[in-house]
Short mmCIF file of C-alpha atoms and ligand atoms in Angstrom, two decimals:
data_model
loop_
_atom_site.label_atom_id
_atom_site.label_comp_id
_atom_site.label_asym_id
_atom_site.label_seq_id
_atom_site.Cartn_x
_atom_site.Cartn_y
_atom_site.Cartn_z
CA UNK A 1 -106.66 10.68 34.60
CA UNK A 2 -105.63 10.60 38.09
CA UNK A 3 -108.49 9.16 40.28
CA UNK A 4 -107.47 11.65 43.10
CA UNK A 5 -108.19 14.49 41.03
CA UNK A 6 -111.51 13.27 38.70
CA UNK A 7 -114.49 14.65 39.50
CA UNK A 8 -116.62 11.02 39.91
CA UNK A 9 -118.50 11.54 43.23
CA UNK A 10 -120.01 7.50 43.85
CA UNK A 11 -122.22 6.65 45.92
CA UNK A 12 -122.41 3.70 48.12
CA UNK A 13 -125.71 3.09 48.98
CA UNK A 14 -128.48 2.47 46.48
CA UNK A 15 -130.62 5.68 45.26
CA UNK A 16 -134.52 4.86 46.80
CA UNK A 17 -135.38 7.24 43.95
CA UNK A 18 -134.15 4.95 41.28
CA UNK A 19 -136.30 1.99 40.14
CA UNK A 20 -134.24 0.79 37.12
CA UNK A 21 -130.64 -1.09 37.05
CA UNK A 22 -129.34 1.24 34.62
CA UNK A 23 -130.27 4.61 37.02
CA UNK A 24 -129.22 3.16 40.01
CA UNK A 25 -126.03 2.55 38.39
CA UNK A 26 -125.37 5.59 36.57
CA UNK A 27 -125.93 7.62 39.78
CA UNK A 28 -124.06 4.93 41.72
CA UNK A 29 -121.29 5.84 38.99
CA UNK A 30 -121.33 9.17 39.28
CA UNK A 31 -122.04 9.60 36.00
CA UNK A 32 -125.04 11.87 35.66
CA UNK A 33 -127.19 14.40 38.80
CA UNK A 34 -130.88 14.56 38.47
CA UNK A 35 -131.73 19.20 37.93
CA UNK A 36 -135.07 18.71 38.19
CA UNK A 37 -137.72 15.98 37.33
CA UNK A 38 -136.81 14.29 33.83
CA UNK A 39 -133.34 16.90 33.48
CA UNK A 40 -130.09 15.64 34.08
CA UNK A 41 -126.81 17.42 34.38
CA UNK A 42 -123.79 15.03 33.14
CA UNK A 43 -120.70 14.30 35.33
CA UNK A 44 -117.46 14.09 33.77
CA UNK A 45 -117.65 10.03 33.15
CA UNK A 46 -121.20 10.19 31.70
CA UNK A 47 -119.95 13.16 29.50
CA UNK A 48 -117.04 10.66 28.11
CA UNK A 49 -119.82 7.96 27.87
CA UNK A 50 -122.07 10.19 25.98
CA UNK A 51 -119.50 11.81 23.58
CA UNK A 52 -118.44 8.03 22.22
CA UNK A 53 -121.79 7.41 21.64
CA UNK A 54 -122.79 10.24 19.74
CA UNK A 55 -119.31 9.83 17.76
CA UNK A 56 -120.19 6.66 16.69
CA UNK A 57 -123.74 7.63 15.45
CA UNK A 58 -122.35 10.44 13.92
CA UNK A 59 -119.48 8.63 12.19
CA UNK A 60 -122.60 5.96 10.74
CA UNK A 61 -124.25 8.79 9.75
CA UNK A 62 -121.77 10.47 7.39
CA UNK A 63 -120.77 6.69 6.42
CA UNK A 64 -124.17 6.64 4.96
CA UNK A 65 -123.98 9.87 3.14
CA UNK A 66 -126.01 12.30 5.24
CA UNK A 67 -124.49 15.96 6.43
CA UNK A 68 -124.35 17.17 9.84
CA UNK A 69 -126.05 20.96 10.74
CA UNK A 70 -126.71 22.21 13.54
CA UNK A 71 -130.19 23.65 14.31
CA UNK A 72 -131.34 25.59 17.78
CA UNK A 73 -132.99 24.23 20.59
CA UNK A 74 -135.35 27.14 20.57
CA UNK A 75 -137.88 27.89 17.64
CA UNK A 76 -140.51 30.20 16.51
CA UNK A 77 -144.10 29.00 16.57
CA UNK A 78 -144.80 30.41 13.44
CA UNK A 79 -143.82 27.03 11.36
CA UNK A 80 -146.05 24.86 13.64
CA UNK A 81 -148.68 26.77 13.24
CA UNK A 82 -148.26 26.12 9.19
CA UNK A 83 -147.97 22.44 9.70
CA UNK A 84 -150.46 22.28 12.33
CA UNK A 85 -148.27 20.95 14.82
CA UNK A 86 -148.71 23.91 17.37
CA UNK A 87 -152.03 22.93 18.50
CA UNK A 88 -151.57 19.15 17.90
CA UNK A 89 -148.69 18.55 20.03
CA UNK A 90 -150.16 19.41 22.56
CA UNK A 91 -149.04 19.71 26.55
CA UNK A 92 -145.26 18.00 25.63
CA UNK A 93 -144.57 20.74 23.83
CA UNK A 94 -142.61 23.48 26.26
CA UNK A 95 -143.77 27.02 25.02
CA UNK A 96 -142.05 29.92 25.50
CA UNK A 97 -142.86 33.75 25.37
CA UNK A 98 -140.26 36.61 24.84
CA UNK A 99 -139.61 39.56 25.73
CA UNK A 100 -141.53 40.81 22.93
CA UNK A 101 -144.55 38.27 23.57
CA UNK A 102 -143.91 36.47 20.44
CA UNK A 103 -144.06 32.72 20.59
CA UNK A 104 -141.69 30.25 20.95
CA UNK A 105 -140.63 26.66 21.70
CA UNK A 106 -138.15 24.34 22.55
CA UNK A 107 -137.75 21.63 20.14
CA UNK A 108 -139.53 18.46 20.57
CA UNK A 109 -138.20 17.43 16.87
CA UNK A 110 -137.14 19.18 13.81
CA UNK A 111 -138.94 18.65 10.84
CA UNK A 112 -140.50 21.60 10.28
CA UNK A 113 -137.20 23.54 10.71
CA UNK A 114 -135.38 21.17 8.11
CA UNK A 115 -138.41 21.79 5.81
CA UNK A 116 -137.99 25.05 6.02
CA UNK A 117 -134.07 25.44 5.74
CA UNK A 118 -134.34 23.20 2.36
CA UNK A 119 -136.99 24.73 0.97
CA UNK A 120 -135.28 28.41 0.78
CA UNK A 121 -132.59 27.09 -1.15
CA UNK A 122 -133.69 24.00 -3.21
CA UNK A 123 -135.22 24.42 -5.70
CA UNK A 124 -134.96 21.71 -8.74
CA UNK A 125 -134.84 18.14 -9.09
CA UNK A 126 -130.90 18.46 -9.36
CA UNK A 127 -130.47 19.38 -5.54
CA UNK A 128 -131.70 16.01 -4.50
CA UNK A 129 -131.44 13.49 -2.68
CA UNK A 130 -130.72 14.83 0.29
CA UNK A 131 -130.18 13.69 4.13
CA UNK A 132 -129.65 16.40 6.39
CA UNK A 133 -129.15 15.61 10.80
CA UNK A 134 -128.11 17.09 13.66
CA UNK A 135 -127.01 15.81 17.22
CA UNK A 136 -128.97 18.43 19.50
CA UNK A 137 -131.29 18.31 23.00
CA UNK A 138 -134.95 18.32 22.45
CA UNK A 139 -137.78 18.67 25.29
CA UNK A 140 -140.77 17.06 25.25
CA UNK A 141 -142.48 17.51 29.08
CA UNK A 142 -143.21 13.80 29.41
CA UNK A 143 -146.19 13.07 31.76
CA UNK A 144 -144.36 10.75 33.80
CA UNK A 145 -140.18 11.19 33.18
CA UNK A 146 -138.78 8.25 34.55
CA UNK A 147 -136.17 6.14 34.50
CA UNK A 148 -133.47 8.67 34.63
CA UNK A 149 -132.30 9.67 31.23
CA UNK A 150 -134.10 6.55 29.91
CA UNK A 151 -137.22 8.72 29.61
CA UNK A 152 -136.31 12.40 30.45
CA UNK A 153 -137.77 15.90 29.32
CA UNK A 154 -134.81 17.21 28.11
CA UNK A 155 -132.63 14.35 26.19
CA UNK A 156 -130.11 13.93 23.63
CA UNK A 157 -131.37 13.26 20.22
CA UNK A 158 -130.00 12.27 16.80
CA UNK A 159 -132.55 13.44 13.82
CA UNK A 160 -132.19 13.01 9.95
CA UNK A 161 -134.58 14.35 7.55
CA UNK A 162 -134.47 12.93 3.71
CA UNK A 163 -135.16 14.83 0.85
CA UNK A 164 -136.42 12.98 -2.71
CA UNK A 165 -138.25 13.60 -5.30
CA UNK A 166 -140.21 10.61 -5.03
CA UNK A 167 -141.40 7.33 -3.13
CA UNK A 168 -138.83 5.60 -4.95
CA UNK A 169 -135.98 7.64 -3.81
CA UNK A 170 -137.09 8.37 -0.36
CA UNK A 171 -137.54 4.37 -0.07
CA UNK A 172 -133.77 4.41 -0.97
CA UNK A 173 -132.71 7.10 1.62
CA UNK A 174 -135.04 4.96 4.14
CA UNK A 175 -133.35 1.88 3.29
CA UNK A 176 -129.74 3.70 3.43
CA UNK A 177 -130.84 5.02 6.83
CA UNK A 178 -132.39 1.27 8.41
CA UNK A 179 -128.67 -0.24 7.21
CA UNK A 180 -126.66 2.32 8.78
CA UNK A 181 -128.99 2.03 12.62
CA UNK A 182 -127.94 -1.84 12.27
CA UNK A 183 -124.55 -1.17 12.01
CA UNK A 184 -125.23 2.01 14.71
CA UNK A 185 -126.42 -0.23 17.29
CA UNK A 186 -123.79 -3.43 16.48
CA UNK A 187 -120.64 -0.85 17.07
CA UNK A 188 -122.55 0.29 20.50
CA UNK A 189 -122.53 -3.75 21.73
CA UNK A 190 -126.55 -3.76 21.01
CA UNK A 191 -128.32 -6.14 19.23
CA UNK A 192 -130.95 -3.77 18.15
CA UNK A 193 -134.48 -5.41 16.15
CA UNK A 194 -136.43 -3.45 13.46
CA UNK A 195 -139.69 -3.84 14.34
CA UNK A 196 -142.32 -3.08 11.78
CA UNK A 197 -144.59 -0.19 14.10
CA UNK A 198 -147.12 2.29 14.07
CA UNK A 199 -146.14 6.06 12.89
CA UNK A 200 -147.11 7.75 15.63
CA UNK A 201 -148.06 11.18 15.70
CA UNK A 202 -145.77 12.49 12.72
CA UNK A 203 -147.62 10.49 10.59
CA UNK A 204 -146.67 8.04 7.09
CA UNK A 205 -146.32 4.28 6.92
CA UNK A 206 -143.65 2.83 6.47
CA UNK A 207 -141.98 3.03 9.62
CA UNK A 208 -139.91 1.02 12.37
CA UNK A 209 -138.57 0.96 15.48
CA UNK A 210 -134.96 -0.37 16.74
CA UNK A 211 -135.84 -2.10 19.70
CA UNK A 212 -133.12 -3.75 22.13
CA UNK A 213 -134.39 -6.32 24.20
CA UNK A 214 -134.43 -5.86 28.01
CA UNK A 215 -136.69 -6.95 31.05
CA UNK A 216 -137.20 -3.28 32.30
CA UNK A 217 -138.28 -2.04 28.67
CA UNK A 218 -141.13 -0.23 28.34
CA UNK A 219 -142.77 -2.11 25.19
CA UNK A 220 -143.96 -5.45 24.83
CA UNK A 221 -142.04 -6.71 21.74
CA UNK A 222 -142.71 -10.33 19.93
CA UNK A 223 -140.24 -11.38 17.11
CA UNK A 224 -137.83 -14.52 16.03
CA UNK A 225 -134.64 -15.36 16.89
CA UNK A 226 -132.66 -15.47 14.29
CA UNK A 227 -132.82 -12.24 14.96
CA UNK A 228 -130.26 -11.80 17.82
CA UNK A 229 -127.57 -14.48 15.31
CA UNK A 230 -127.25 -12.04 12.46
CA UNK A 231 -123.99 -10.08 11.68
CA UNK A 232 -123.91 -6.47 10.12
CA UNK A 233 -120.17 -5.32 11.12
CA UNK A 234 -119.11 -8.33 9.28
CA UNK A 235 -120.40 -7.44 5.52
CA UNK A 236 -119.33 -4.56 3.23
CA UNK A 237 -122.03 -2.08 2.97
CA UNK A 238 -122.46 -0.18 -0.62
CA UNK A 239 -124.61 2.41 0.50
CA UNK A 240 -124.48 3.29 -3.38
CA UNK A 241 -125.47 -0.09 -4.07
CA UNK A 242 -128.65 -1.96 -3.87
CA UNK A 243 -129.83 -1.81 -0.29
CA UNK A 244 -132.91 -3.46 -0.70
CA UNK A 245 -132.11 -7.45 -0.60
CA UNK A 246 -130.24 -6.35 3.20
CA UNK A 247 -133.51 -4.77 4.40
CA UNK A 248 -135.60 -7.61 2.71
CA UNK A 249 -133.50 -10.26 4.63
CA UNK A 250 -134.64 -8.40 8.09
CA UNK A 251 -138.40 -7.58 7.23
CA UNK A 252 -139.36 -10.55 6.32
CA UNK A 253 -138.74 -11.83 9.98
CA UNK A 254 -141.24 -11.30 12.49
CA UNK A 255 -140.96 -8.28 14.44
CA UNK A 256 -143.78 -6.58 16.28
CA UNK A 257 -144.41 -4.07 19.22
CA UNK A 258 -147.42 -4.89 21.48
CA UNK A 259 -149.47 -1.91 19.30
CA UNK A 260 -148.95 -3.90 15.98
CA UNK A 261 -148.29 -7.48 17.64
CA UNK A 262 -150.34 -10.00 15.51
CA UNK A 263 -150.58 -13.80 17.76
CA UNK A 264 -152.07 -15.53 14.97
CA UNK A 265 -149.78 -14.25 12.58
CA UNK A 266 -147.03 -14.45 14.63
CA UNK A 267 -148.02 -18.30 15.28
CA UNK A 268 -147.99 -19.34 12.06
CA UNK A 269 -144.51 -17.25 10.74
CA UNK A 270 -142.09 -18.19 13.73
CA UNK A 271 -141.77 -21.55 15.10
CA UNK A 272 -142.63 -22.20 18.90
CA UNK A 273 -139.13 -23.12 19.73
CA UNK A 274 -137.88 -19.28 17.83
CA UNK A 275 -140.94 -17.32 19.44
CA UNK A 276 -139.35 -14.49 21.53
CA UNK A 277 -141.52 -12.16 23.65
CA UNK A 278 -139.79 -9.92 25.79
CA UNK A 279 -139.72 -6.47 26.95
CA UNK A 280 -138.05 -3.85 25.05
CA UNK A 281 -136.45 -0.36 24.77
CA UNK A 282 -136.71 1.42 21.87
CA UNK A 283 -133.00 3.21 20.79
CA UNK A 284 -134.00 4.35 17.15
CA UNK A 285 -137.13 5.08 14.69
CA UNK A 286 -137.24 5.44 11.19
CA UNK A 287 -140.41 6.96 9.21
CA UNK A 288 -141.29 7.75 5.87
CA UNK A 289 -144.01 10.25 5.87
CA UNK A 290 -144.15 11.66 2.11
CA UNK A 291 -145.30 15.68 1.70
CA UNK A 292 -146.42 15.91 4.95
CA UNK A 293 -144.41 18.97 5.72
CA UNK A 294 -143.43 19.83 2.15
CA UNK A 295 -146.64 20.61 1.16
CA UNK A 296 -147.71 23.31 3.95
CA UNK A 297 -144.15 24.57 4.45
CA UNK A 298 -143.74 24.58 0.65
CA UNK A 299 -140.68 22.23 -0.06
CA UNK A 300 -141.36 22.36 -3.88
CA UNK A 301 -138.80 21.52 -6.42
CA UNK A 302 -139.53 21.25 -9.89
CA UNK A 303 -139.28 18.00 -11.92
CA UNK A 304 -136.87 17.15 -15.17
CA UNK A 305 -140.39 18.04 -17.08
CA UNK A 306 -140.66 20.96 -15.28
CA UNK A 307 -143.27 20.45 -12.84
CA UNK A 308 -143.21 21.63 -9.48
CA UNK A 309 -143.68 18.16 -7.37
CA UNK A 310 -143.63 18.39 -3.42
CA UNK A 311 -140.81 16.55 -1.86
CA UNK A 312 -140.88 12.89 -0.36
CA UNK A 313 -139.90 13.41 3.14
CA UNK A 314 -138.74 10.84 5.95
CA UNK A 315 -137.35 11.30 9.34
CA UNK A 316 -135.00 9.13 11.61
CA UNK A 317 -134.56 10.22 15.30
CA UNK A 318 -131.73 7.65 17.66
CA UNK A 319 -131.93 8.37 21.34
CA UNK A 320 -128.33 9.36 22.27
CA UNK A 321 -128.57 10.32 26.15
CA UNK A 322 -131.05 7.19 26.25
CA UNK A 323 -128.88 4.62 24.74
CA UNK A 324 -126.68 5.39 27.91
CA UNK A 325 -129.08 3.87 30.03
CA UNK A 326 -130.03 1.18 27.55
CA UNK A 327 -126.44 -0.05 27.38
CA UNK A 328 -126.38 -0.48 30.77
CA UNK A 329 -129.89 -2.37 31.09
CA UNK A 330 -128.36 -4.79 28.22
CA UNK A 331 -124.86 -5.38 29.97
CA UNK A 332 -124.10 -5.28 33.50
CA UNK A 333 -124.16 -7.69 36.41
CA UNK A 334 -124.21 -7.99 40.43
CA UNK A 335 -120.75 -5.45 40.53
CA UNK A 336 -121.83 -2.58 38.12
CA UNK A 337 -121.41 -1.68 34.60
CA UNK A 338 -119.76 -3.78 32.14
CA UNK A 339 -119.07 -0.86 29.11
CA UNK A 340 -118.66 -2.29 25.47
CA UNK A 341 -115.22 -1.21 24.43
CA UNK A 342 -116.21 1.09 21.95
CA UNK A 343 -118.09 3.25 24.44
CA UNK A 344 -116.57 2.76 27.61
CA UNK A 345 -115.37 6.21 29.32
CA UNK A 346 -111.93 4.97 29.44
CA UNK A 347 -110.30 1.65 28.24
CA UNK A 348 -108.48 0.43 31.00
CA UNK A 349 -108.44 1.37 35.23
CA UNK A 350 -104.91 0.87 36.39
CA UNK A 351 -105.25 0.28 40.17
CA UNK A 352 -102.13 0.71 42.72
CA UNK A 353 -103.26 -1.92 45.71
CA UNK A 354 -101.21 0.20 48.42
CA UNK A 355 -100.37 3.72 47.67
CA UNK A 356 -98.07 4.50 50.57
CA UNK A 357 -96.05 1.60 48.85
CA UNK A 358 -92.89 3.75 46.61
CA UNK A 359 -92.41 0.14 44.54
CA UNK A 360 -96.31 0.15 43.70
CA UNK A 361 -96.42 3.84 43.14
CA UNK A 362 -92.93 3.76 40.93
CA UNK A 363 -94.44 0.37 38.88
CA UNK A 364 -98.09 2.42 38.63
CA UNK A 365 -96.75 5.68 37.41
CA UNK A 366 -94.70 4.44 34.87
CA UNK A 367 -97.28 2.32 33.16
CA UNK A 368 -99.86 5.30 33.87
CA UNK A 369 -97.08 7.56 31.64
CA UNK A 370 -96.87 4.68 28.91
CA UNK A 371 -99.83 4.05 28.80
CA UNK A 372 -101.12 7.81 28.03
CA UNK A 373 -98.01 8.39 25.68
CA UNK A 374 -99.22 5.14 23.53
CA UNK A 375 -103.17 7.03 23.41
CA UNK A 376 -104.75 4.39 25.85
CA UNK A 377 -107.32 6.36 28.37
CA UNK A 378 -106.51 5.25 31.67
CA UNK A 379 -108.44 5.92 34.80
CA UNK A 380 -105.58 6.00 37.53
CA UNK A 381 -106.64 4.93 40.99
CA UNK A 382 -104.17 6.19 42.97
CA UNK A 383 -106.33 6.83 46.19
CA UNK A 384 -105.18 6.11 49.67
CA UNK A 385 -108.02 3.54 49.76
CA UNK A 386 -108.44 -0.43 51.23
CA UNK A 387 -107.96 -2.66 47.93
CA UNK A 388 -111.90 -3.41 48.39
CA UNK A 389 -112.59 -0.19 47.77
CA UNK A 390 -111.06 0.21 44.97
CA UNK A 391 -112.28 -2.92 43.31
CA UNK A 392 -115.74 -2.51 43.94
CA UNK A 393 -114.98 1.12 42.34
CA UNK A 394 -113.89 -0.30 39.43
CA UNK A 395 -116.45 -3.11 38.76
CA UNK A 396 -118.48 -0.19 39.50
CA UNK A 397 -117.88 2.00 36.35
CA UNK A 398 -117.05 -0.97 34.42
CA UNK A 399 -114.39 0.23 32.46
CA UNK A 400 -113.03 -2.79 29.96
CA UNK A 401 -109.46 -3.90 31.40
CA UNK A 402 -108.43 -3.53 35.33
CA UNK A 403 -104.55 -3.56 35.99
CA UNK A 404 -103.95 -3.96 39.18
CA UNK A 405 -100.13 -3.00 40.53
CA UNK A 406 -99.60 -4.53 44.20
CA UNK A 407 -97.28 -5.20 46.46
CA UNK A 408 -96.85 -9.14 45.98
CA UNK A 409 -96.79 -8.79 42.24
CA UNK A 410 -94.34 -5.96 41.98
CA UNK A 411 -91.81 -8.19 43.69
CA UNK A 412 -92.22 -11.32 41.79
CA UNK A 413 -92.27 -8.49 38.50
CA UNK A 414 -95.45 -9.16 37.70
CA UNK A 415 -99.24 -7.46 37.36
CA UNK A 416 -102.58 -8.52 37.27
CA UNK A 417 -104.69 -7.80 34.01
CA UNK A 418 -108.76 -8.30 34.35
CA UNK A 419 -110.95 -8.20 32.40
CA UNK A 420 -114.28 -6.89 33.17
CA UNK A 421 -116.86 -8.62 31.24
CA UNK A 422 -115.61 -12.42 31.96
CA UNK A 423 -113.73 -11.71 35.13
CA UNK A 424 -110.89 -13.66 33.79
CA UNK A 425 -107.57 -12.56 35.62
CA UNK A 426 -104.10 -13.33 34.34
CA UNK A 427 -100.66 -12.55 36.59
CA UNK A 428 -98.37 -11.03 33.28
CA UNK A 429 -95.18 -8.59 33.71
CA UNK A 430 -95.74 -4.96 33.29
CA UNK A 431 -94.72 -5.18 29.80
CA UNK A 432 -96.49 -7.78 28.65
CA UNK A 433 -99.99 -6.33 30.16
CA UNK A 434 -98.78 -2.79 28.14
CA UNK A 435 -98.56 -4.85 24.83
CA UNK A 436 -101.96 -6.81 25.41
CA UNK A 437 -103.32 -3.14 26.13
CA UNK A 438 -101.74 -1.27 23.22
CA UNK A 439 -102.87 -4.25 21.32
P1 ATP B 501 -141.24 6.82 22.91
O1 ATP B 501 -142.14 5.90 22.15
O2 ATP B 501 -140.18 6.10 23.72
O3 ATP B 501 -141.94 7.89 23.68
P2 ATP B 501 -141.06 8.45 20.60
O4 ATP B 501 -141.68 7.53 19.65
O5 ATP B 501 -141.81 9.57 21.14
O6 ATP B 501 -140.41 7.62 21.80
P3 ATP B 501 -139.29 9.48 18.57
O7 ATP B 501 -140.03 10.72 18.30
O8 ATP B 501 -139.34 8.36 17.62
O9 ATP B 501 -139.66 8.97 20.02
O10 ATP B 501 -137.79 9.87 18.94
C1 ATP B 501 -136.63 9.18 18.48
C2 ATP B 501 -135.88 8.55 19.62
O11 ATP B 501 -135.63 9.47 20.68
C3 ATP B 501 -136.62 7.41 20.27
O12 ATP B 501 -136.43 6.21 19.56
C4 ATP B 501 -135.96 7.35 21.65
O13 ATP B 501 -134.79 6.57 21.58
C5 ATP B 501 -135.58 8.78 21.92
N1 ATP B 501 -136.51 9.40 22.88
C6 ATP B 501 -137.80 9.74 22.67
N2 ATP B 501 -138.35 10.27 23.78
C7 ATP B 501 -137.36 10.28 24.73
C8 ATP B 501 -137.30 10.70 26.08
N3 ATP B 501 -138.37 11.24 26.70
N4 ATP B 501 -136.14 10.55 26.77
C9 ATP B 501 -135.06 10.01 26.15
N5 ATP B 501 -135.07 9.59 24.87
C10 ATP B 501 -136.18 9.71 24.16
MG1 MG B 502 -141.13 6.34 18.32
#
């Protein structure tokens, strides 16, 4: 992409409105516009941001043997009012009226929806297990939305429901489920902590919640450190297999939010010099909550003795649109953004130091061309801009590699490949910086 012809409208100055690093820098960026209060429209690099990150959770999803659908944004209330959610929900649910003054809603969650798909068609202990999710904006009309898309109203949301006929199968799918957010969170850069928490509203208990840690999180979070040394992407995950000696290895490490935060306890399990307490934002919760919903919505299949036996339910919702912002609280510095390669809206920015210069512009457009033939995204600035400009652009959006093309170089035959995160700069020929890049 041609920088001259990319929609990516920056801004200069600091937004008063934004109180967070990770707002400030994603308007700063260009990346997403505020509609209204806790609703944000997506520019064309948040868009790219967003898509990678919702590939990779989807990707970890399917890895771990649960099937995408699709379900609508709006519902009927009749459902709720089975489950008893209507009234319960209260205020955060957005209710709607049509044209025919029945009820409606926009989706806060899903589980009554799910319940209510599977229960139509399954029918015997043979259908499960199950794990059914879909990638799809919910509303919930926060009190206070804040933080950008950190805490919106309308936000992007991954949510799996599990189907089994039992607690010992739904403690499966649950385990299958808290593998697959660790390696979720590892692929998106994050060093993401289970922490043992409260159900909330939905309901169950056994639940947690993948916290990253970060000074502008909204929840007080206590746990060890050996946390933050572990490595997922490293083992070979049978989600067939035995799951539980993985999940064992985690739990039994301290790991609170303030709401279930123990001090004694956590005293006398983690050593003073492994004590972390820290802010945190949570990216991910996972919840078994048994027949909850099978039981009013009638999610009955019938046992190998033939019984009918109400299904063991659990849900497991990942903030997508949030995990924008919370990639951004967890790595950035003084310049802007520093993107984790996996998500980062393109992989390299290939900037020409002096446009009006035919050498530059020859040397730029030709590794622009390779570059795009060989599948690397490329963000081309080819601006008539003051070098400056165009490097505080690029720290900016934080995109992985800068190649910078100027005049001095291009006679000498050589380039200048940075990289973002360490700032490390190395003078290479044009060909050499395309194999490092193609790498
Ligand atoms: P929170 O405690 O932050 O209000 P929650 O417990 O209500 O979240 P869940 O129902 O567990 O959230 O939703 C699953 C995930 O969706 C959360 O872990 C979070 O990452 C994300 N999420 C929840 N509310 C919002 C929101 N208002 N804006 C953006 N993401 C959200
Ligand atoms: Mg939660």
């Amino acid at each position: 992409m041609r920088l001259t012809g990319y929609f990516m409208p920056t801004l200069k100055e600091t937004p008063s409105e934004a109180q967070i690093v990770s707002h400030r820098l994603m308007l700063r960026a260009g990346m997403i516009r505020q509609a209204s209060a806790g609703i944000y429209s997506w520019l064309p690099l948040g868009v790219r941001v967003l898509k990678n990150i919702e590939r990779i959770v989807r990707e970890e999803q399917d890895l771990a043997g649960a099937q995408e659908v699709l379900m609508p944004t709006i519902q009927a209330a009749d459902l709720w009012q089975k489950s008893g959610r209507y009234d319960a929900y209260g205020p955060e649910m957005l209710r709607i009226t049509d044209r025919h003054g029945r009820e409606m809603l926009y989706g806060p969650t899903n589980e009554e929806l799910i319940t209510d798909i599977f229960q139509h068609s399954v029918k015997s202990y043979r259908d499960v297990p199950k794990m059914l999710y879909h990638i799809q904006w919910k509303f919930r009309d926060e009190v206070r939305p804040r933080f950008g898309i950190m805490r919106g109203r309308e936000f992007l949301m991954k949510d799996n429901y599990s189907f089994d006929l039992d607690f010992a199968g739904a403690k499966k799918s649950y385990n299958k489920m808290f593998v697959s957010y660790l390696r979720t969170f590892a692929r998106l850069g994050l060093k993401a902590i289970p922490m043992a928490a409260e159900s909330g509203p939905i309901g169950g208990d056994l639940s947690h919640e993948f916290i990253i840690l970060a000074d502008t999180g909204e929840s007080a979070v206590y746990c060890h450190r050996d946390f933050i040394d572990f490595d997922v992407l490293g083992q070979t995950i049978d989600y067939d297999g035995d799951l539980e000696p993985i999940v064992n290895h985690w739990t039994k490490l301290y790991a609170r939010t303030d709401d279930m935060h123990d001090p004694a306890a956590f005293d006398k399990q983690v050593p003073a010099d492994k004590q972390i307490s820290n802010r945190g934002i949570e990216v991910g919760h996972i919840f078994y909550f048994g027949t909850k919903y099978s039981e009013p919505l009638g999610a009955v299949v019938s046992s190998a003795e033939g019984q009918p036996v109400p299904v063991h339910m659990g849900s497991y919702g990942i903030g997508v649109s949030r995990l924008a912002g919370a990639i951004i609280e967890a790595s950035h510095d003084e310049n802007g953004i520093i993107w984790p390669e996996s998500v980062a809206p393109f992989h390299v920015g290939l900037i020409n130091l002096k446009a009006s210069d035919a050498a530059c512009a020859k040397v730029c457009d030709d590794l622009y061309g390779k570059l795009r033939a060989a599948g690397v995204e490329v963000l081309y600035d080819d601006r008539d801009e003051r070098p400056g400009t165009k490097f505080a652009s690029m720290d900016l959006i934080g995109l992985p590699w800068q190649l910078v093309v100027g005049p001095r170089g291009v006679d000498k035959g050589v380039v200048e490949l940075k990289r973002r995160r360490s700032g490390e700069r190395e003078e290479i020929s044009a060909d050499a910086a395309m194999a490092r890049l193609t790498a």
